[in-house]
mmCIF file of C-alpha atoms in Angstrom:
data_model
loop_
_atom_site.group_PDB
_atom_site.id
_atom_site.type_symbol
_atom_site.label_atom_id
_atom_site.label_comp_id
_atom_site.label_asym_id
_atom_site.label_seq_id
_atom_site.Cartn_x
_atom_site.Cartn_y
_atom_site.Cartn_z
ATOM 1 C CA UNK W 1 11.530 -17.474 -2.206
ATOM 2 C CA UNK W 2 10.435 -15.528 1.073
ATOM 3 C CA UNK W 3 8.675 -12.494 0.661
ATOM 4 C CA UNK W 4 8.952 -9.193 2.830
ATOM 5 C CA UNK W 5 9.054 -10.240 6.278
ATOM 6 C CA UNK W 6 8.177 -8.083 9.410
ATOM 7 C CA UNK W 7 8.259 -8.210 13.102
ATOM 8 C CA UNK W 8 6.695 -8.543 15.476
ATOM 9 C CA UNK W 9 3.136 -9.241 14.006
ATOM 10 C CA UNK W 10 1.271 -7.836 16.828
ATOM 11 C CA UNK W 11 2.458 -5.036 19.663
ATOM 12 C CA UNK W 12 0.856 -3.283 22.326
ATOM 13 C CA UNK W 13 2.364 -0.248 23.854
ATOM 14 C CA UNK W 14 1.414 2.256 26.411
ATOM 15 C CA UNK W 15 1.315 6.149 25.415
ATOM 16 C CA UNK W 16 4.612 7.725 25.780
ATOM 17 C CA UNK W 17 6.501 4.703 25.088
ATOM 18 C CA UNK W 18 9.001 3.969 22.136
ATOM 19 C CA UNK W 19 8.599 1.304 19.576
ATOM 20 C CA UNK W 20 10.883 -0.415 16.764
ATOM 21 C CA UNK W 21 9.454 -2.306 13.777
ATOM 22 C CA UNK W 22 11.733 -4.293 11.601
ATOM 23 C CA UNK W 23 11.211 -5.351 8.089
ATOM 24 C CA UNK W 24 13.384 -7.681 5.804
ATOM 25 C CA UNK W 25 12.964 -7.093 2.214
ATOM 26 C CA UNK W 26 12.549 -9.684 -0.565
ATOM 27 C CA UNK W 27 16.348 -10.733 -1.852
ATOM 28 C CA UNK W 28 17.642 -8.415 -4.175
ATOM 29 C CA UNK W 29 15.616 -5.478 -3.540
ATOM 30 C CA UNK W 30 17.312 -2.463 -2.500
ATOM 31 C CA UNK W 31 14.450 -0.168 -1.368
ATOM 32 C CA UNK W 32 12.427 -0.342 1.483
ATOM 33 C CA UNK W 33 9.425 1.897 2.157
ATOM 34 C CA UNK W 34 7.143 2.171 5.353
ATOM 35 C CA UNK W 35 3.359 3.026 5.360
ATOM 36 C CA UNK W 36 0.858 3.721 8.085
ATOM 37 C CA UNK W 37 -2.661 2.099 7.553
ATOM 38 C CA UNK W 38 -5.363 2.948 9.941
ATOM 39 C CA UNK W 39 -8.733 1.116 9.955
ATOM 40 C CA UNK W 40 -10.987 2.168 7.027
ATOM 41 C CA UNK W 41 -8.134 3.866 5.057
ATOM 42 C CA UNK W 42 -5.591 3.325 2.494
ATOM 43 C CA UNK W 43 -1.996 3.112 3.532
ATOM 44 C CA UNK W 44 -0.170 6.436 4.146
ATOM 45 C CA UNK W 45 3.282 6.950 2.825
ATOM 46 C CA UNK W 46 5.874 7.272 5.774
ATOM 47 C CA UNK W 47 9.479 6.788 4.598
ATOM 48 C CA UNK W 48 11.494 5.315 1.589
ATOM 49 C CA UNK W 49 14.966 4.354 1.675
ATOM 50 C CA UNK W 50 17.188 3.353 -1.269
ATOM 51 C CA UNK W 51 20.771 2.008 -0.782
ATOM 52 C CA UNK W 52 20.795 3.136 2.811
ATOM 53 C CA UNK W 53 19.900 6.702 2.211
ATOM 54 C CA UNK W 54 16.540 8.225 2.862
ATOM 55 C CA UNK W 55 14.750 9.067 -0.465
ATOM 56 C CA UNK W 56 11.428 10.396 0.487
ATOM 57 C CA UNK W 57 9.433 11.124 3.432
ATOM 58 C CA UNK W 58 5.614 11.544 4.053
ATOM 59 C CA UNK W 59 3.673 14.043 6.207
ATOM 60 C CA UNK W 60 4.544 12.541 9.559
ATOM 61 C CA UNK W 61 5.834 14.172 12.881
ATOM 62 C CA UNK W 62 9.654 14.007 13.670
ATOM 63 C CA UNK W 63 8.552 11.293 16.262
ATOM 64 C CA UNK W 64 9.023 8.927 13.151
ATOM 65 C CA UNK W 65 12.319 7.910 12.240
ATOM 66 C CA UNK W 66 13.560 5.009 9.917
ATOM 67 C CA UNK W 67 17.026 3.664 8.866
ATOM 68 C CA UNK W 68 18.253 0.933 6.308
ATOM 69 C CA UNK W 69 21.174 -1.328 7.166
ATOM 70 C CA UNK W 70 23.826 -2.433 4.651
ATOM 71 C CA UNK W 71 22.004 -5.776 4.066
ATOM 72 C CA UNK W 72 19.004 -3.698 3.154
ATOM 73 C CA UNK W 73 16.724 -4.574 6.112
ATOM 74 C CA UNK W 74 15.031 -1.645 8.044
ATOM 75 C CA UNK W 75 13.776 -0.185 11.189
ATOM 76 C CA UNK W 76 11.013 2.084 11.780
ATOM 77 C CA UNK W 77 11.121 3.935 15.108
ATOM 78 C CA UNK W 78 8.338 5.895 16.825
ATOM 79 C CA UNK W 79 9.210 7.827 19.855
ATOM 80 C CA UNK W 80 6.507 9.203 22.262
ATOM 81 C CA UNK W 81 3.622 7.169 21.277
ATOM 82 C CA UNK W 82 0.226 8.538 20.901
ATOM 83 C CA UNK W 83 -3.313 6.696 20.988
ATOM 84 C CA UNK W 84 -3.492 8.069 17.089
ATOM 85 C CA UNK W 85 -0.234 5.883 16.253
ATOM 86 C CA UNK W 86 -2.478 2.576 16.536
ATOM 87 C CA UNK W 87 -2.651 1.305 13.040
ATOM 88 C CA UNK W 88 -1.039 -1.349 10.736
ATOM 89 C CA UNK W 89 2.666 -0.532 9.845
ATOM 90 C CA UNK W 90 3.244 -1.970 6.329
ATOM 91 C CA UNK W 91 6.873 -2.427 4.791
ATOM 92 C CA UNK W 92 7.206 -2.508 1.314
ATOM 93 C CA UNK W 93 10.153 -3.463 -0.944
ATOM 94 C CA UNK W 94 11.370 -3.040 -4.523
ATOM 95 C CA UNK W 95 14.185 -3.475 -6.557
ATOM 96 C CA UNK W 96 14.933 0.389 -7.155
ATOM 97 C CA UNK W 97 13.434 3.573 -6.511
ATOM 98 C CA UNK W 98 10.333 3.371 -8.713
ATOM 99 C CA UNK W 99 7.326 1.692 -6.579
ATOM 100 C CA UNK W 100 5.459 0.388 -9.566
ATOM 101 C CA UNK W 101 6.275 -3.339 -8.427
ATOM 102 C CA UNK W 102 6.289 -2.814 -4.555
ATOM 103 C CA UNK W 103 5.670 -5.757 -2.479
ATOM 104 C CA UNK W 104 4.158 -5.549 1.029
ATOM 105 C CA UNK W 105 4.480 -7.483 4.077
ATOM 106 C CA UNK W 106 1.926 -8.829 6.463
ATOM 107 C CA UNK W 107 2.422 -5.723 8.481
ATOM 108 C CA UNK W 108 2.970 -4.926 12.221
ATOM 109 C CA UNK W 109 -0.072 -4.332 14.076
ATOM 110 C CA UNK W 110 0.432 -1.685 16.610
ATOM 111 C CA UNK W 111 -2.024 -0.917 19.581
ATOM 112 C CA UNK W 112 -1.341 1.900 21.881
ATOM 113 C CA UNK W 113 -3.088 2.025 24.991
ATOM 114 C CA UNK G 1 -8.767 17.462 -2.196
ATOM 115 C CA UNK G 2 -7.532 13.956 -1.518
ATOM 116 C CA UNK G 3 -5.326 13.249 -4.405
ATOM 117 C CA UNK G 4 -6.779 9.671 -5.009
ATOM 118 C CA UNK G 5 -10.614 9.076 -4.633
ATOM 119 C CA UNK G 6 -12.253 5.754 -4.023
ATOM 120 C CA UNK G 7 -15.712 4.521 -2.993
ATOM 121 C CA UNK G 8 -15.250 2.556 0.139
ATOM 122 C CA UNK G 9 -18.313 0.534 -0.616
ATOM 123 C CA UNK G 10 -19.256 -2.142 0.285
ATOM 124 C CA UNK G 11 -19.906 -3.347 -3.178
ATOM 125 C CA UNK G 12 -21.997 -6.621 -3.163
ATOM 126 C CA UNK G 13 -22.289 -8.448 -6.542
ATOM 127 C CA UNK G 14 -23.391 -12.315 -7.227
ATOM 128 C CA UNK G 15 -20.777 -14.747 -8.239
ATOM 129 C CA UNK G 16 -20.165 -14.974 -11.949
ATOM 130 C CA UNK G 17 -20.792 -10.972 -12.277
ATOM 131 C CA UNK G 18 -18.407 -8.686 -13.983
ATOM 132 C CA UNK G 19 -16.997 -6.338 -11.303
ATOM 133 C CA UNK G 20 -16.345 -2.602 -11.994
ATOM 134 C CA UNK G 21 -13.988 -0.806 -9.320
ATOM 135 C CA UNK G 22 -13.079 3.030 -9.925
ATOM 136 C CA UNK G 23 -10.867 5.689 -8.619
ATOM 137 C CA UNK G 24 -10.212 9.291 -9.710
ATOM 138 C CA UNK G 25 -6.982 11.237 -8.978
ATOM 139 C CA UNK G 26 -6.235 14.988 -8.867
ATOM 140 C CA UNK G 27 -2.674 15.172 -10.030
ATOM 141 C CA UNK G 28 -2.188 15.021 -13.806
ATOM 142 C CA UNK G 29 1.733 14.198 -13.157
ATOM 143 C CA UNK G 30 1.077 10.809 -12.260
ATOM 144 C CA UNK G 31 1.979 8.213 -14.755
ATOM 145 C CA UNK G 32 1.948 4.814 -12.968
ATOM 146 C CA UNK G 33 -1.248 3.426 -11.502
ATOM 147 C CA UNK G 34 -1.625 0.164 -9.621
ATOM 148 C CA UNK G 35 -4.133 -1.878 -7.993
ATOM 149 C CA UNK G 36 -3.582 -3.901 -4.823
ATOM 150 C CA UNK G 37 -5.850 -6.424 -3.127
ATOM 151 C CA UNK G 38 -5.958 -6.635 0.447
ATOM 152 C CA UNK G 39 -7.688 -9.389 2.737
ATOM 153 C CA UNK G 40 -8.662 -9.013 6.127
ATOM 154 C CA UNK G 41 -5.534 -8.506 8.551
ATOM 155 C CA UNK G 42 -3.112 -9.077 5.678
ATOM 156 C CA UNK G 43 -0.627 -6.595 3.747
ATOM 157 C CA UNK G 44 -1.887 -5.398 0.274
ATOM 158 C CA UNK G 45 -1.124 -7.812 -2.606
ATOM 159 C CA UNK G 46 0.141 -6.263 -6.048
ATOM 160 C CA UNK G 47 -2.354 -7.517 -8.804
ATOM 161 C CA UNK G 48 -0.901 -5.082 -11.698
ATOM 162 C CA UNK G 49 0.334 -1.737 -12.778
ATOM 163 C CA UNK G 50 -0.225 0.318 -15.969
ATOM 164 C CA UNK G 51 1.763 3.207 -17.536
ATOM 165 C CA UNK G 52 0.107 6.202 -18.821
ATOM 166 C CA UNK G 53 -3.436 5.445 -20.477
ATOM 167 C CA UNK G 54 -4.738 2.477 -21.862
ATOM 168 C CA UNK G 55 -5.697 -1.162 -20.821
ATOM 169 C CA UNK G 56 -3.894 -3.928 -19.429
ATOM 170 C CA UNK G 57 -5.080 -7.552 -18.895
ATOM 171 C CA UNK G 58 -4.244 -10.337 -16.891
ATOM 172 C CA UNK G 59 -6.310 -13.241 -16.546
ATOM 173 C CA UNK G 60 -9.722 -12.392 -15.156
ATOM 174 C CA UNK G 61 -8.408 -8.830 -14.232
ATOM 175 C CA UNK G 62 -8.453 -5.827 -16.707
ATOM 176 C CA UNK G 63 -7.005 -2.417 -15.602
ATOM 177 C CA UNK G 64 -7.967 0.822 -17.460
ATOM 178 C CA UNK G 65 -6.668 4.245 -17.187
ATOM 179 C CA UNK G 66 -8.198 7.373 -18.828
ATOM 180 C CA UNK G 67 -5.651 10.156 -18.289
ATOM 181 C CA UNK G 68 -7.902 12.937 -19.919
ATOM 182 C CA UNK G 69 -10.519 12.064 -17.188
ATOM 183 C CA UNK G 70 -8.264 11.166 -14.405
ATOM 184 C CA UNK G 71 -10.115 8.144 -14.064
ATOM 185 C CA UNK G 72 -8.805 4.457 -13.068
ATOM 186 C CA UNK G 73 -10.717 1.420 -13.382
ATOM 187 C CA UNK G 74 -10.213 -2.394 -12.506
ATOM 188 C CA UNK G 75 -12.812 -5.075 -14.049
ATOM 189 C CA UNK G 76 -12.918 -8.482 -12.607
ATOM 190 C CA UNK G 77 -14.755 -11.192 -15.035
ATOM 191 C CA UNK G 78 -16.412 -14.264 -13.894
ATOM 192 C CA UNK G 79 -16.096 -13.209 -10.171
ATOM 193 C CA UNK G 80 -15.437 -15.798 -7.408
ATOM 194 C CA UNK G 81 -16.162 -15.728 -3.679
ATOM 195 C CA UNK G 82 -12.378 -15.745 -3.299
ATOM 196 C CA UNK G 83 -12.226 -12.055 -4.863
ATOM 197 C CA UNK G 84 -13.922 -11.000 -1.712
ATOM 198 C CA UNK G 85 -11.314 -8.627 -0.387
ATOM 199 C CA UNK G 86 -10.551 -4.695 -0.181
ATOM 200 C CA UNK G 87 -9.345 -3.334 -3.484
ATOM 201 C CA UNK G 88 -6.880 -0.415 -3.274
ATOM 202 C CA UNK G 89 -5.949 1.921 -6.129
ATOM 203 C CA UNK G 90 -2.595 3.493 -6.123
ATOM 204 C CA UNK G 91 -0.411 6.125 -7.895
ATOM 205 C CA UNK G 92 3.270 6.230 -8.004
ATOM 206 C CA UNK G 93 4.783 9.612 -6.565
ATOM 207 C CA UNK G 94 8.332 9.087 -7.048
ATOM 208 C CA UNK G 95 9.793 10.321 -3.868
ATOM 209 C CA UNK G 96 6.376 10.922 -2.141
ATOM 210 C CA UNK G 97 5.938 7.092 -2.491
ATOM 211 C CA UNK G 98 2.664 5.358 -3.281
ATOM 212 C CA UNK G 99 -0.599 7.360 -2.875
ATOM 213 C CA UNK G 100 -3.560 5.230 -2.127
ATOM 214 C CA UNK G 101 -7.270 5.596 -2.263
ATOM 215 C CA UNK G 102 -9.128 4.442 0.728
ATOM 216 C CA UNK G 103 -9.968 0.970 -0.756
ATOM 217 C CA UNK G 104 -13.307 -0.695 -2.054
ATOM 218 C CA UNK G 105 -14.729 -3.296 -0.038
ATOM 219 C CA UNK G 106 -16.053 -5.924 -2.419
ATOM 220 C CA UNK G 107 -18.256 -8.843 -1.468
ATOM 221 C CA UNK G 108 -18.884 -11.649 -3.894
ATOM 222 C CA UNK G 109 -22.121 -13.572 -2.945
ATOM 223 C CA UNK G 110 -22.038 -17.389 -3.766
#
C-alpha cells in the first residue's frame, strides 16, 4: 500500500513568490495535517483538514492557506514567500480527527532565496 | 515555556546499550503521547503512542508516561547502529494538532 505521498520533493523559490505543495493521504484516511519543520526543530502544526473542512489552525500568518479535495488530497499554499519560510513541509494523514496514529510523508523541502 | 521540552543531544552510546530518551510537557490536559523516529532528510515515522500514564512495549522499544510529573520516556534495548536517528516526542492536542519536542539526535556507535 502506498503511504503518504508529497510533491514536489524539492523546490527553490524567490522571495515574494507563491508556492503550492501537494499531498495524497493513505487510502481510507480522511484527515490531512500540515507541519513546518525548520532545521534543528520539531515539526510545527500549520493546519488540519477533516472531511474537507478546516478543523484546526496553528500560529501561522494568513499567507498560509490550505484546502482538501473530495478525494481527500490536499494543497498547502504560501503567498509572499519570506526567507524564513525555508523549511521541510510535512503532510500527515490519519483515519479520523485524532492524531495518535498520524503517518507522515517524506516532505517537501522548500528553499526561499 | 515551550509545551514540550526535549534535550536535542547528541546522545552517543555503544551498540548493545540501553538507551533512555526523555521529554517533559507542561499542559496537564494532554492524554496521548507519541514517539516518532526521523532519519536524515526523511519524514517522521511513528514508533508508538500511549494513552495516559503507564507503559507500552513493542519489540525493543518501551514507552513510559508519568502524568504526575509530566514526564515521557522511550527506552531502546539492545541498541543497533540502525537506530541512529532523531527521536521526536509529541503530544496530541486535538484541534491544535501534534505538539512536538525539538527531537534528540541519537548516535549508536558500532
